[in-house]
C-alpha positions as MATLAB code, in Angstrom:
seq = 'XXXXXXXXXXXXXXXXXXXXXXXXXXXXXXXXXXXXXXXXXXXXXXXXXXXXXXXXXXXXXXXXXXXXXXXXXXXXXXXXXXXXXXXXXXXXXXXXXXXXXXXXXXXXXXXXXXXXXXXXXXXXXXXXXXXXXXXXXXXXXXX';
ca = [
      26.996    9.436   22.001;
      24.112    7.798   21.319;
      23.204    7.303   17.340;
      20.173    4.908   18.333;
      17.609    4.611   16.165;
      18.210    1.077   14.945;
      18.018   -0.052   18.945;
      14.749    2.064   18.728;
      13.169    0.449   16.207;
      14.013   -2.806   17.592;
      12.528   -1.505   21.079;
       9.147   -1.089   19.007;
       9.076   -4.323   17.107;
       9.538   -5.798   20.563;
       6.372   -3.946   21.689;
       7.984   -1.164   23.301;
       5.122    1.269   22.809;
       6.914    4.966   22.357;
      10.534    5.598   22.077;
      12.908    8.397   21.974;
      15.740    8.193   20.524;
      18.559   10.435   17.834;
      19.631    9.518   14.877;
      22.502   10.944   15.171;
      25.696   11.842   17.900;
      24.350   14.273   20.391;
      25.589   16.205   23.318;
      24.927   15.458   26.825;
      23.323   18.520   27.840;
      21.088   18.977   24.767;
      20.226   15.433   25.554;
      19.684   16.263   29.173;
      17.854   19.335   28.263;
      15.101   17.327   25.760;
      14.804   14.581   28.838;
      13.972   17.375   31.769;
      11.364   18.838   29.398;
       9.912   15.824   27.823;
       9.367   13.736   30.964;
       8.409   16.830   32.820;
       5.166   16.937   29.943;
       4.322   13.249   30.582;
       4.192   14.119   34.175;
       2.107   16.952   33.823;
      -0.726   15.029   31.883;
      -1.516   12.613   34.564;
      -3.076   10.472   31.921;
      -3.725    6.716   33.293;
      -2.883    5.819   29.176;
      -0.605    7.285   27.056;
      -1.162    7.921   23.866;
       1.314    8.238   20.511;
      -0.197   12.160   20.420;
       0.525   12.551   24.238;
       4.372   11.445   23.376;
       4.555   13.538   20.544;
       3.468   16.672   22.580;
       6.103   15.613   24.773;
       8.410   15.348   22.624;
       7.474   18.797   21.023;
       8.043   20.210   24.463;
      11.014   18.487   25.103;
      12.698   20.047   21.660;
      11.639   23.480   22.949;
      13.906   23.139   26.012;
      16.639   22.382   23.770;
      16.205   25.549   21.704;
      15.023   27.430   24.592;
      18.710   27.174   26.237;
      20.652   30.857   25.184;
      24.367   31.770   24.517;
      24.989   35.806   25.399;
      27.636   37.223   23.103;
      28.729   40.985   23.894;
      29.962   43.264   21.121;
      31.041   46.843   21.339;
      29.064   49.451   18.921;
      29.781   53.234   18.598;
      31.664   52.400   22.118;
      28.680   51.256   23.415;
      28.353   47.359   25.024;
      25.692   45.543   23.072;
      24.627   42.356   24.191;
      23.003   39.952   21.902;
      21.344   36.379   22.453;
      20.852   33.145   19.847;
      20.064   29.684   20.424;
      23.081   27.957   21.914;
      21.801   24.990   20.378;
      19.977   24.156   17.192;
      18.901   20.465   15.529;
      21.183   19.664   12.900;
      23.635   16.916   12.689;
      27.214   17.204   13.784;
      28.644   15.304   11.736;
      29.174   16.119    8.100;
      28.336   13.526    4.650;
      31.662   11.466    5.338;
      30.716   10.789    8.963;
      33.414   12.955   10.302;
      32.840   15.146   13.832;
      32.184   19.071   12.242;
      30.833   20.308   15.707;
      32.414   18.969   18.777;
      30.127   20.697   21.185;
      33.488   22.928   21.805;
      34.088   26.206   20.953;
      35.617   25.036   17.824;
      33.129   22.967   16.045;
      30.423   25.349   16.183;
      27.853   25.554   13.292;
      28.180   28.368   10.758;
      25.342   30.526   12.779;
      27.062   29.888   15.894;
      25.437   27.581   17.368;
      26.067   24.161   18.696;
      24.138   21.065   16.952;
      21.883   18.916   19.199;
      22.117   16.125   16.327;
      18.482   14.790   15.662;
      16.261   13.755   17.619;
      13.288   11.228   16.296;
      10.443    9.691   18.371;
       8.624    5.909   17.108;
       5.884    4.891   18.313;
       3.021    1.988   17.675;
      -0.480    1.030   17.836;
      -1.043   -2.390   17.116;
       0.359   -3.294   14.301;
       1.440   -0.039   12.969;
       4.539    1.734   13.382;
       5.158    5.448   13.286;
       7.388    7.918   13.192;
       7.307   11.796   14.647;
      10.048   14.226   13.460;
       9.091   17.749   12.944;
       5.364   18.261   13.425;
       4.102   15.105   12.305;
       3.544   11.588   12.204;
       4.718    9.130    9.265;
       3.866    5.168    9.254;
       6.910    3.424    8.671;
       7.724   -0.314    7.912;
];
């Protein structure tokens, strides 16, 4: 599920200081993944205030445990057993222009480098009257 960043934004202009949310369908265990590491990072700062940079490290950190999670695939070459490891998950969206399911977090459904997608993940945030928005790196005020 999920698909929340309209509830997110609402969460902010309610004065909901930082939230996390995806634009987009994601699996539970990429979702569950992001959560462990992202909450572990808050934990670890011990800071008595949080601030939008604080979240965004978070967040950062939280994206990395995503990424961080490998698939093993084994090949045979020249009759020897090779094994080989890639990302069993990478950010993209799972669902294609028409809003139909192209990965469904099955084996079928993968992305074309083998992955699975983790859909997108977005964190808002605001500071008195401004609103932001962190995607990949960096912030962005937004309306």
């Amino acid at each position: 599920g999920c698909e929340s960043l309209e509830l997110a934004k609402a969460c902010i202009r309610k004065g909901v200081p930082a939230v996390v949310c995806w634009e987009t369908v994601v699996p539970d265990e990429a979702a569950y993944l992001f959560v462990r590491g992202f909450f572990r990072r808050l934990a670890e700062s011990q800071e008595a205030v949080v601030s939008k940079d604080d979240f965004a490290r978070a967040f950062d950190v939280g994206k990395e445990a995503v990424v961080s999670k490998k698939s093993v695939h084994l090949t045979v070459e020249s009759g020897e057993i090779v094994t080989r490891t890639k990302p069993y998950f990478e950010f993209a969206d799972p669902k294609d222009k028409d809003g139909n399911i192209i990965c469904d977090f099955g084996v079928k459904g993968m992305l074309e480098s083998g992955s699975h997608a983790a859909g997108k993940p977005v964190l808002l945030a605001a500071e008195g009257e401004r609103r932001w928005e962190y995607r990949a790196g960096d912030w962005r005020a937004v309306d």
